[in-house]
Coordinates of C-alpha atoms in Angstrom, one line a residue:
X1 CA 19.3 -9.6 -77.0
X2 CA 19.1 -6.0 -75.8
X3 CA 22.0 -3.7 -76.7
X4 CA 24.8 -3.4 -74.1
X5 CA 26.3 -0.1 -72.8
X6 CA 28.6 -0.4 -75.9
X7 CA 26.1 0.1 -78.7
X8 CA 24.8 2.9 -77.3
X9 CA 28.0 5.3 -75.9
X10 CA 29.2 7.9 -78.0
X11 CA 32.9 8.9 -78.9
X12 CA 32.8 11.5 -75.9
X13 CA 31.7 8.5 -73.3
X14 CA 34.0 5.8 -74.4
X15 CA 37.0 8.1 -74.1
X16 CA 36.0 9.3 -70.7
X17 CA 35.5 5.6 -70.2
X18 CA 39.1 4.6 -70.9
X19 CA 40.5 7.1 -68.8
X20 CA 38.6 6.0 -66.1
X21 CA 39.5 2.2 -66.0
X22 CA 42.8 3.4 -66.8
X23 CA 43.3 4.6 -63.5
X24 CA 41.2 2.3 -61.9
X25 CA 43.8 -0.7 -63.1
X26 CA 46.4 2.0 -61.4
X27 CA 44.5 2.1 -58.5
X28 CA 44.2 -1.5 -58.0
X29 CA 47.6 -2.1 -58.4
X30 CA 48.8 0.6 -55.7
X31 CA 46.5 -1.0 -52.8
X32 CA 46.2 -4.4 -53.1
X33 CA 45.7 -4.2 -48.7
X34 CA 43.1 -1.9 -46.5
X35 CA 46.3 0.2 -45.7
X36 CA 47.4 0.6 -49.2
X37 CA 44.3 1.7 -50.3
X38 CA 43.8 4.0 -47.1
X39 CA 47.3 5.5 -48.2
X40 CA 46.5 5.9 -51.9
X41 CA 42.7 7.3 -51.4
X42 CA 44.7 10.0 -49.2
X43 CA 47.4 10.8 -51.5
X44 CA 44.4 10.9 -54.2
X45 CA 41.9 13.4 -52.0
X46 CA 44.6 15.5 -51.0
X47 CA 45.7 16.5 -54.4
X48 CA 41.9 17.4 -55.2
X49 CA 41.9 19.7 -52.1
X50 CA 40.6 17.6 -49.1
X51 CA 42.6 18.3 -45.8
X52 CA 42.9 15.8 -42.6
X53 CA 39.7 16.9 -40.2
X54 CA 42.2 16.7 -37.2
X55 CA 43.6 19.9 -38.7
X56 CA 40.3 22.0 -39.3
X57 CA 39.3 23.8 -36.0
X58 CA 36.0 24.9 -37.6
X59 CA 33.7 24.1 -40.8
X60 CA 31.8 25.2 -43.4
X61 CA 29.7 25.2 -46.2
X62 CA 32.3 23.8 -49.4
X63 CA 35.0 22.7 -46.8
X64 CA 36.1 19.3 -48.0
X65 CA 37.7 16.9 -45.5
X66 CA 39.0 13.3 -44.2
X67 CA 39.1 11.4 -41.3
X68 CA 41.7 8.5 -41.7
X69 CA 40.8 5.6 -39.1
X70 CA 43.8 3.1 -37.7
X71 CA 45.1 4.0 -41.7
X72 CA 42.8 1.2 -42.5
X73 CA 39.1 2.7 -42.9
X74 CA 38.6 6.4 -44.3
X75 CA 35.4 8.2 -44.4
X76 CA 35.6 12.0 -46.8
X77 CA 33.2 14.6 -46.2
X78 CA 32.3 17.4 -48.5
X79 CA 30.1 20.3 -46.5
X80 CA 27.0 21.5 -47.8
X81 CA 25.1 24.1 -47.0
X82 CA 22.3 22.4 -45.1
X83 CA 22.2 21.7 -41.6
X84 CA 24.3 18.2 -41.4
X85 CA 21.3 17.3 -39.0
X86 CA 18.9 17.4 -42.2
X87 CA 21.3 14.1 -43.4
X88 CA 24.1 13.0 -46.1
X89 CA 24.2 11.6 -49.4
X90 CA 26.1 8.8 -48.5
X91 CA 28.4 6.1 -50.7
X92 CA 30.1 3.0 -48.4
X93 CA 32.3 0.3 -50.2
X94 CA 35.1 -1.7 -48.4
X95 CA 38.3 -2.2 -48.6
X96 CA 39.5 -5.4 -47.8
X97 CA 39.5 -8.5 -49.5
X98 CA 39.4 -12.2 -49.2
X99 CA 43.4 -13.3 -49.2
X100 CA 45.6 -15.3 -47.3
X101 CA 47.6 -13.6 -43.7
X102 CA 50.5 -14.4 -42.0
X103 CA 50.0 -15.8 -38.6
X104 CA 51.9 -14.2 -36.1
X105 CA 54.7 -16.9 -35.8
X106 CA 54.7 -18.0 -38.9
X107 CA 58.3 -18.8 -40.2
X108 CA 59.2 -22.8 -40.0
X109 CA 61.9 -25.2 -41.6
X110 CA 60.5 -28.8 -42.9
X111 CA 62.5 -31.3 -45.0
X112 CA 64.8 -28.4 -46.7
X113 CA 62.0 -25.8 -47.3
X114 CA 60.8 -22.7 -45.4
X115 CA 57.8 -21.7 -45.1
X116 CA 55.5 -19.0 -44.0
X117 CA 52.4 -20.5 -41.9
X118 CA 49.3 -18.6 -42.9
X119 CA 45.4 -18.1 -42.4
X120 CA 42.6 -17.3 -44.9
X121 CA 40.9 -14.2 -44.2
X122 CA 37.1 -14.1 -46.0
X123 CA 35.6 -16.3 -48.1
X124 CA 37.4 -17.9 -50.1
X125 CA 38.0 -21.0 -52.4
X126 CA 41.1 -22.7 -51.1
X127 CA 41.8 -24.4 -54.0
X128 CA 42.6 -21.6 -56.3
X129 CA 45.3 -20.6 -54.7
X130 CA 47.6 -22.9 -55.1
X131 CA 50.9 -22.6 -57.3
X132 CA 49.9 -19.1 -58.4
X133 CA 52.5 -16.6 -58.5
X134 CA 52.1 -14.5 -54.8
X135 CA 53.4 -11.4 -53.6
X136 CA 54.0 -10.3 -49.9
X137 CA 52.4 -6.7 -48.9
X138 CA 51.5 -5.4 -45.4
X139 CA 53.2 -3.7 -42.3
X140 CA 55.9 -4.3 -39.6
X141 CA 56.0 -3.0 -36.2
X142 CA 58.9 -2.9 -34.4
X143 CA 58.8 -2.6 -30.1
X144 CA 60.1 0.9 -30.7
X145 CA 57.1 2.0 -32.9
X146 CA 59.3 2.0 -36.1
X147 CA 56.7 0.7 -38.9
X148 CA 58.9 -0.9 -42.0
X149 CA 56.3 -1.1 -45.2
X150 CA 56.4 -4.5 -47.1
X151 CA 56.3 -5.3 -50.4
X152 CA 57.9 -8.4 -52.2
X153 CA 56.9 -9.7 -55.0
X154 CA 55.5 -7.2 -57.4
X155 CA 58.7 -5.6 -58.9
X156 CA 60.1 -7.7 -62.2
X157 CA 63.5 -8.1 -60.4
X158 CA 61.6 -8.8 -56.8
X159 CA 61.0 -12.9 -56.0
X160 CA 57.8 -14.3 -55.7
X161 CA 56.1 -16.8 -53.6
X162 CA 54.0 -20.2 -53.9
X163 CA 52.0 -22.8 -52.5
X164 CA 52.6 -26.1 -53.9
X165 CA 50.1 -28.8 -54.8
X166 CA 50.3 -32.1 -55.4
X167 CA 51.3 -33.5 -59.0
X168 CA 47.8 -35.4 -60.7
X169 CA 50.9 -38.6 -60.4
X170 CA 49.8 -38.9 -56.7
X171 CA 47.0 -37.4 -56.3
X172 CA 44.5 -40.5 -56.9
X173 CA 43.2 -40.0 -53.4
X174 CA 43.3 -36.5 -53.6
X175 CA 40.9 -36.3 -56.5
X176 CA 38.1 -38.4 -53.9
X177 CA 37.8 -35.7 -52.2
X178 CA 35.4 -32.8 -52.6
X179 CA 36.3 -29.0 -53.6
X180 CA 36.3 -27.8 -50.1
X181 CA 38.7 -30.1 -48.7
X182 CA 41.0 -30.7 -51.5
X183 CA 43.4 -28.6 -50.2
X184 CA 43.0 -28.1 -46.5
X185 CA 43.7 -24.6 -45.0
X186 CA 46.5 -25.8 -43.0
X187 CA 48.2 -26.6 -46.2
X188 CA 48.2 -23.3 -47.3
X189 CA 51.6 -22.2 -46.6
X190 CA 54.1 -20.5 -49.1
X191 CA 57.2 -21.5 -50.2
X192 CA 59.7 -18.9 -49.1
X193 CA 63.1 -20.4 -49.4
X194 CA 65.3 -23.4 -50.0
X195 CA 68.9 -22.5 -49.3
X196 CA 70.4 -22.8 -46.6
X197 CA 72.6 -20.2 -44.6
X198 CA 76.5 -21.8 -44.5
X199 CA 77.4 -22.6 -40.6
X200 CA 74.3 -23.2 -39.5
X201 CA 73.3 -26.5 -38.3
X202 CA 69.8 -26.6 -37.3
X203 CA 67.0 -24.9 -39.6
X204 CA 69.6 -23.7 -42.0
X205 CA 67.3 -22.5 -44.6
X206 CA 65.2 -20.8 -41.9
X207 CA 67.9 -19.0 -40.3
X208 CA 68.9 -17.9 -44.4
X209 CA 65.1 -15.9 -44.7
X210 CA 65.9 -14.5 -41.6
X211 CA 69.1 -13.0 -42.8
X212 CA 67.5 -12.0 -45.8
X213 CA 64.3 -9.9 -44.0
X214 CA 67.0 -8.3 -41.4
X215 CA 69.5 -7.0 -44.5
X216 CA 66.5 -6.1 -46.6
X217 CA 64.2 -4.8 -43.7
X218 CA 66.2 -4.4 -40.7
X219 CA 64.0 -7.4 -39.3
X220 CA 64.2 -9.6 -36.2
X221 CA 62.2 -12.9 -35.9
X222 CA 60.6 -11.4 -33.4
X223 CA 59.1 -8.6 -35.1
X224 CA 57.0 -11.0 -37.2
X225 CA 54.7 -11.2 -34.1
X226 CA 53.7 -7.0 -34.6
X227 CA 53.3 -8.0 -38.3
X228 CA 50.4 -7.2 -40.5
X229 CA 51.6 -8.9 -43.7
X230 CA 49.3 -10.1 -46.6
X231 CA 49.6 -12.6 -48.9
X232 CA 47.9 -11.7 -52.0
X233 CA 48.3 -12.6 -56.5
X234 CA 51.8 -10.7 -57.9
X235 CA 51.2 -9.0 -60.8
X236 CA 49.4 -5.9 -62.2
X237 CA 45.3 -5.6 -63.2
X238 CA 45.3 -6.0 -67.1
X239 CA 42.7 -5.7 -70.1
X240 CA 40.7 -8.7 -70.2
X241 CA 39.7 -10.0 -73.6
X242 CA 41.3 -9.4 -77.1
X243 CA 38.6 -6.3 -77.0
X244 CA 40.0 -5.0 -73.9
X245 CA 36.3 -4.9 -72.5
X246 CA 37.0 -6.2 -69.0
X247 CA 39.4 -5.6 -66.4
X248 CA 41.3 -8.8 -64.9
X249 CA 42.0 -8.0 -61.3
X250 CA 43.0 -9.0 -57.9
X251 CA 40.7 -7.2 -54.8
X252 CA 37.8 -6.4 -57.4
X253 CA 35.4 -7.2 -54.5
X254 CA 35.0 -4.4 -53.3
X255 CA 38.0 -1.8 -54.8
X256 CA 36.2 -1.4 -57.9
X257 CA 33.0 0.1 -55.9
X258 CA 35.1 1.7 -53.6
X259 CA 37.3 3.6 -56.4
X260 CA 33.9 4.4 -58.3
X261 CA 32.8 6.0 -55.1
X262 CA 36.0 8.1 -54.9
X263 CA 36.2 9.3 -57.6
X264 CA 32.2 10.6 -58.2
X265 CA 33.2 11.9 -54.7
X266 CA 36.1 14.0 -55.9
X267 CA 34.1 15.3 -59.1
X268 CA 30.8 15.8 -57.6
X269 CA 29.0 18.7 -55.3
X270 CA 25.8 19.7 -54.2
X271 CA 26.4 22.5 -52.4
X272 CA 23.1 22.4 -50.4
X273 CA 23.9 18.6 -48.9
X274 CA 26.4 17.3 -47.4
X275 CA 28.5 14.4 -49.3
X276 CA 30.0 11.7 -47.6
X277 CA 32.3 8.6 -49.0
X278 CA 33.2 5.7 -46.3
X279 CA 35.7 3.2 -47.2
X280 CA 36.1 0.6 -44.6
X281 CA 38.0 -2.5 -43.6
X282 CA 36.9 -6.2 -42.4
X283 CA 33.4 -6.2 -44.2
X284 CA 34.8 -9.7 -45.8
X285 CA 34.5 -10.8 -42.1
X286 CA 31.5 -9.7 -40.6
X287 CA 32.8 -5.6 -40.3
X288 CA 33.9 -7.0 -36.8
X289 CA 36.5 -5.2 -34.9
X290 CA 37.4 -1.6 -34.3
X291 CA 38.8 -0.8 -38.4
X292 CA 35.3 -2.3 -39.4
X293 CA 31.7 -0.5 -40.0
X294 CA 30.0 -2.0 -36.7
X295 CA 32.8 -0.1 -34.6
X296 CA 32.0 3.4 -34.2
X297 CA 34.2 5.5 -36.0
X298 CA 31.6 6.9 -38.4
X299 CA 29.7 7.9 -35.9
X300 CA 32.4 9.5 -34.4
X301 CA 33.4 11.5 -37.4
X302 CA 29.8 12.5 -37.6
X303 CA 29.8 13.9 -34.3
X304 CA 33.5 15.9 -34.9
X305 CA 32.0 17.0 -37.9
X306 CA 29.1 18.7 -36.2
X307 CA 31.1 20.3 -33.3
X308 CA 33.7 21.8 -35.8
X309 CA 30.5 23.2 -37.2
X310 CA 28.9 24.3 -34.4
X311 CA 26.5 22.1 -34.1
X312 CA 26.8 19.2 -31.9
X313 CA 24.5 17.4 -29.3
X314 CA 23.4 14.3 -29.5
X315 CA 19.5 14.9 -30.9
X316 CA 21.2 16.2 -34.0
X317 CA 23.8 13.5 -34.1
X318 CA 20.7 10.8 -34.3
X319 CA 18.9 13.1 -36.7
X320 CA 22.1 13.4 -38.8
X321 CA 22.7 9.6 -39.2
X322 CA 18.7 9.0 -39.5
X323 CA 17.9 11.7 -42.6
X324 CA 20.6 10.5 -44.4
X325 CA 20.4 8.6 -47.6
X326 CA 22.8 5.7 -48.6
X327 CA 24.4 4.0 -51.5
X328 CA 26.0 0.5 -50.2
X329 CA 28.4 0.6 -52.5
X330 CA 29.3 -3.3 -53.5
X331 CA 30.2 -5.6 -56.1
X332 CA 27.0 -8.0 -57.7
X333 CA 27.7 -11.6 -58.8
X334 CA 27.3 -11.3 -62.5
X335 CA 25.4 -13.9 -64.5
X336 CA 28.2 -15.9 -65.9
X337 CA 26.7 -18.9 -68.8
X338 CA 29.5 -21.2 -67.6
X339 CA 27.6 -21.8 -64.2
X340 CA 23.9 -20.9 -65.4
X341 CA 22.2 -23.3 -63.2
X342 CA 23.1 -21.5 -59.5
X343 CA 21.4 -18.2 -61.7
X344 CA 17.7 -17.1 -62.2
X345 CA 18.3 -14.9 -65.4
X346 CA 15.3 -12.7 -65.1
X347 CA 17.1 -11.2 -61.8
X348 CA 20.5 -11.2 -62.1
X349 CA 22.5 -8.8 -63.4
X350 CA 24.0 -9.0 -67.1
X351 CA 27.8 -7.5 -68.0
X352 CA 27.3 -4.5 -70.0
X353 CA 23.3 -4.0 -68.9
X354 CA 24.6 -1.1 -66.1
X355 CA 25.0 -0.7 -62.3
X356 CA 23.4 -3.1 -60.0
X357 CA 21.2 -2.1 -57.6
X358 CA 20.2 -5.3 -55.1
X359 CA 17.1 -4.4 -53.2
X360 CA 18.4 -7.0 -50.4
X361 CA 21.3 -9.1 -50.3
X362 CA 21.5 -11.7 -47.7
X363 CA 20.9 -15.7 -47.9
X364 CA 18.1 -17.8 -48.6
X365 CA 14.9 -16.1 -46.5
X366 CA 16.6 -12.9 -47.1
X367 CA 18.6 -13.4 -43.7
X368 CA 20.5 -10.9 -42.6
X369 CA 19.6 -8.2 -45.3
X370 CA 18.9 -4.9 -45.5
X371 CA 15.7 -4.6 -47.6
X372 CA 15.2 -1.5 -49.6
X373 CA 12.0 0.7 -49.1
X374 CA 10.3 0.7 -52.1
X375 CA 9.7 4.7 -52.0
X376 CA 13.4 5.0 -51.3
X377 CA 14.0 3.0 -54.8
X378 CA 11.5 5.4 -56.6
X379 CA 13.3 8.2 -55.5
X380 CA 16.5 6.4 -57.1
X381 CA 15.1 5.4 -59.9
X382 CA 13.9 8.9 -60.3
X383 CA 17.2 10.5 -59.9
X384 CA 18.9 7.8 -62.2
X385 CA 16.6 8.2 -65.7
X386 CA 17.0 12.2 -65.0
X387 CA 20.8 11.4 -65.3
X388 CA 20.5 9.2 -68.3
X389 CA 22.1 6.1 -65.8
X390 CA 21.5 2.3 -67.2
X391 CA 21.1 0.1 -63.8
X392 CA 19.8 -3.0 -63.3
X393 CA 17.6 -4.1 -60.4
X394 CA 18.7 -7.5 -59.3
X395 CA 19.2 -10.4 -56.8
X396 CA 22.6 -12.5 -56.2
X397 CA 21.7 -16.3 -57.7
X398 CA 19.1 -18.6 -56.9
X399 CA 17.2 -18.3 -53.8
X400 CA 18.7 -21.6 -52.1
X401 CA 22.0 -21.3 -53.9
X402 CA 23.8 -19.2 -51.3
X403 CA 24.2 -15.6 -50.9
X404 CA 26.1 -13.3 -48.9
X405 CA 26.0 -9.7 -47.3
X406 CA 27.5 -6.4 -47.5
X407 CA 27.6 -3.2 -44.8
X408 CA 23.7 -1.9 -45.9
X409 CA 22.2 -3.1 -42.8
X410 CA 24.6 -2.0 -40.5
X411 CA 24.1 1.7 -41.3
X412 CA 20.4 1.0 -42.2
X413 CA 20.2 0.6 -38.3
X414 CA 20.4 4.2 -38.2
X415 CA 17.0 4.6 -39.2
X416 CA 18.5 5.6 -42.9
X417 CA 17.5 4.9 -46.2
X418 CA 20.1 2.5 -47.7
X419 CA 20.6 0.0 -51.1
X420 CA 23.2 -1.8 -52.2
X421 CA 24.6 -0.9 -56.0
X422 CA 27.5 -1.5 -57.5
X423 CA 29.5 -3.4 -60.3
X424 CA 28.5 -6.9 -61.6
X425 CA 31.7 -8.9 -60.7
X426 CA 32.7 -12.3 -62.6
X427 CA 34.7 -15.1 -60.6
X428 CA 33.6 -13.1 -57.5
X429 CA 36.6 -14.0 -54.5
X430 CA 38.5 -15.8 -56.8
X431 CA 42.2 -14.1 -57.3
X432 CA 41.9 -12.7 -60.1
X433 CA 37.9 -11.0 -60.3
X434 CA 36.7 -9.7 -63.4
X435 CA 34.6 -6.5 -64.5
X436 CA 33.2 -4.7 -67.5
X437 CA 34.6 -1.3 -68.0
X438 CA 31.2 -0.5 -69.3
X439 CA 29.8 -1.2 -65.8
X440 CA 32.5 0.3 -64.0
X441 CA 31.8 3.8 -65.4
X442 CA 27.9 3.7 -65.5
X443 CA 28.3 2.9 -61.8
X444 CA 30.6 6.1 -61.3
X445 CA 28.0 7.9 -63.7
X446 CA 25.7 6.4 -61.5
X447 CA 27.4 7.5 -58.0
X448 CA 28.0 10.6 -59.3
X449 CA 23.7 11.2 -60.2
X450 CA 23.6 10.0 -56.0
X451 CA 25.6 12.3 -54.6
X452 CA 24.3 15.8 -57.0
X453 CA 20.2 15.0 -56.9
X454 CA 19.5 13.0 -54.3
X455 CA 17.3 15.5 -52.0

């Protein structure tokens, strides 16, 4: 077996290490939604001297700034010297991740029991989340533009929330059926009450969550309908392992490339190109809608960018996005020996073994990929062994196992040079994901090597 990350780090590295995916557990914990994460990359950048772009006038060379996007997508710029026209160095992870929403009238009564209504959002395995401890997170809207922030469920003294499942008693003819219709998605609604409110009649215990969400939140059943509110796993991302190797998480896929990115943003210049980070929403669904990376808000900060530095027409807008290099920074599916047969081992990528670098994603025939240019991977490759960075080059699975996509091709339509690299992930959309800490700092290392020497 070849050594690991962890037979070769010094003392130096594995401290820097723990601080690392110290705060990367904090970070996990603090956005467990889009917004959240929006709201904590701000609070993070701001601290470390990046200022909202809406409040520059001009630009220049070393001027570090934001643009936050429907507080659900972010993109951070750091100036360079260059001519922004002569391209970035570019890392874009997302956001979101696959979890259950509220729809938009979704409080009912049945038999004694309230419950919220929902509907998945992403890919996920329906089964798994059933009678897991779940937390409530997200946004109201009230007609007068008053926005209440939600959170139940992740204090020790809050309540949580569950969806129940059927005891193995009567479940005989549940157990004929197959994994993806063992629990259907209509049956995924949670628990959120069983008392009922004294003097009412009709949908007692219904009329009780009510009262509760107008004391607590000043809510009206109405306002449910301007809701954004998230059903996600209560709890806090903990040390997996009695080594304390691996991080246990919810929202791994893609927070874990997306914090990586961050922070090699926050510690890294090169002072003759400019740096970019994108963080974006709804990449779990296609990067549909005006919060995801087909919309065309990067391409609007790339244009406000140039005129606050003097710069702007279109020519050099197309020039800007085209000369640009790209990191698509997502998660890989690591090889896990529990499932070994949807794997090819001699191209998948290994816990411990590095960063992942997936020349295309897609499914089967490569559909719907961005495919790497070989000279763009020399140049990476290049850049990596200068910085001492352990990657892997890999593919997700078996050829006609599946497969999936990630926001490379989108920007890759630019004309610019894009890969996808990231952190091998185990139990990839499950609830609770799981990394190697030793993979989560070689892909900062890694980021960090992108945005300083890529020329």
């Amino acid at each position: 077996m070849e050594k690991t990350l962890w037979q070769i780090y010094d003392d130096a590295q594995l401290a820097e290490l723990d601080t690392l995916t110290a705060d990367y557990k904090k970070f996990l914990d603090a956005g467990k939604t889009e917004r959240e994460c929006v709201t904590e990359v701000i609070r993070i950048a701001e601290k470390e001297g990046y200022v909202d772009l809406n409040k520059k006038d001009t630009l220049q060379a070393g001027d570090k700034v934001y643009m936050d996007w429907m507080g659900k997508s972010i993109v951070l710029f750091q100036i360079g010297e260059d001519s922004l026209e002569k391209g970035m160095n570019i890392l874009g992870a997302h956001v979101d991740s696959p979890r259950l929403d509220l729809k938009q009238n979704p409080l009912y009564e049945e038999s004694g029991f309230a419950y919220f209504d929902t509907h998945y959002y992403g890919g996920i395995k329906k089964y798994q989340w059933v009678t897991l401890p779940l937390a409530i997170h997200g946004v109201v809207v009230k007609k007068d533009g008053t926005k209440v922030n939600v959170v139940i469920g992740e204090k020790e003294e809050d309540p949580v929330f569950a969806i129940t499942d059927l005891l193995p008693h009567l479940g005989s003819k549940q157990m004929e059926k197959t994994a993806a219709t063992v629990i259907e998605g209509e049956a995924l609604d949670i628990l959120v009450g069983s008392a009922p409110l004294c003097g009412e009649e009709k949908d007692a215990v219904a009329a009780n969550v009510l009262k509760l969400l107008k004391e607590t939140y000043s809510m009206e059943k109405e306002d449910l309908m301007s809701a954004e509110l998230e059903i996600v796993p209560a709890g806090k991302a903990r040390d997996c392992g009695l080594d304390k190797s691996m991080v246990i998480g919810y929202g791994q896929d893609d927070r874990v490339c997306a914090f990586t990115s961050l922070m090699a943003m926050l510690h890294t210049e090169n002072k003759k190109r400019t740096s970019c980070c994108i963080l974006v929403d709804k990449e779990e669904i296609g990067s549909v809608g005006a919060t995801g990376m087909q919309s065309r808000f990067f391409e609007n900060a790339v244009a406000e960018i140039l005129d606050k530095c003097g710069e702007f027409s279109e020519l050099k807008l197309r020039r800007a996005m085209a000369n640009s290099t790209m990191i698509s920074s997502d998660v890989g599916a690591a090889f896990d020996p529990m499932h070994a047969d949807v794997y090819d081992k001699r191209s998948n990528p290994f816990f411990g073994k590095g960063m992942v670098l997936n020349k295309h994603t897609g499914a089967r025939g490569k559909g719907g990929s961005n495919d790497a240019n070989a000279e763009y991977i020399a140049k990476l490759r290049h850049v990596f062994d200068e910085n001492k960075v352990a990657f892997q080059l890999t593919e997700m699975g078996k050829i006609d196992a599946g497969g999936g996509g990630t926001i490379a091709y989108i920007l890759a339509n630019f004309g610019m040079e894009v890969i996808d690299g990231g952190v091998a992930v185990l139990s990839m959309h499950s609830p609770w994901e799981v990394s190697s800490k030793a993979d989560v700092y070689e892909a900062y290392r890694g980021y960090c090597a992108f945005l300083k020497d890529m020329k």
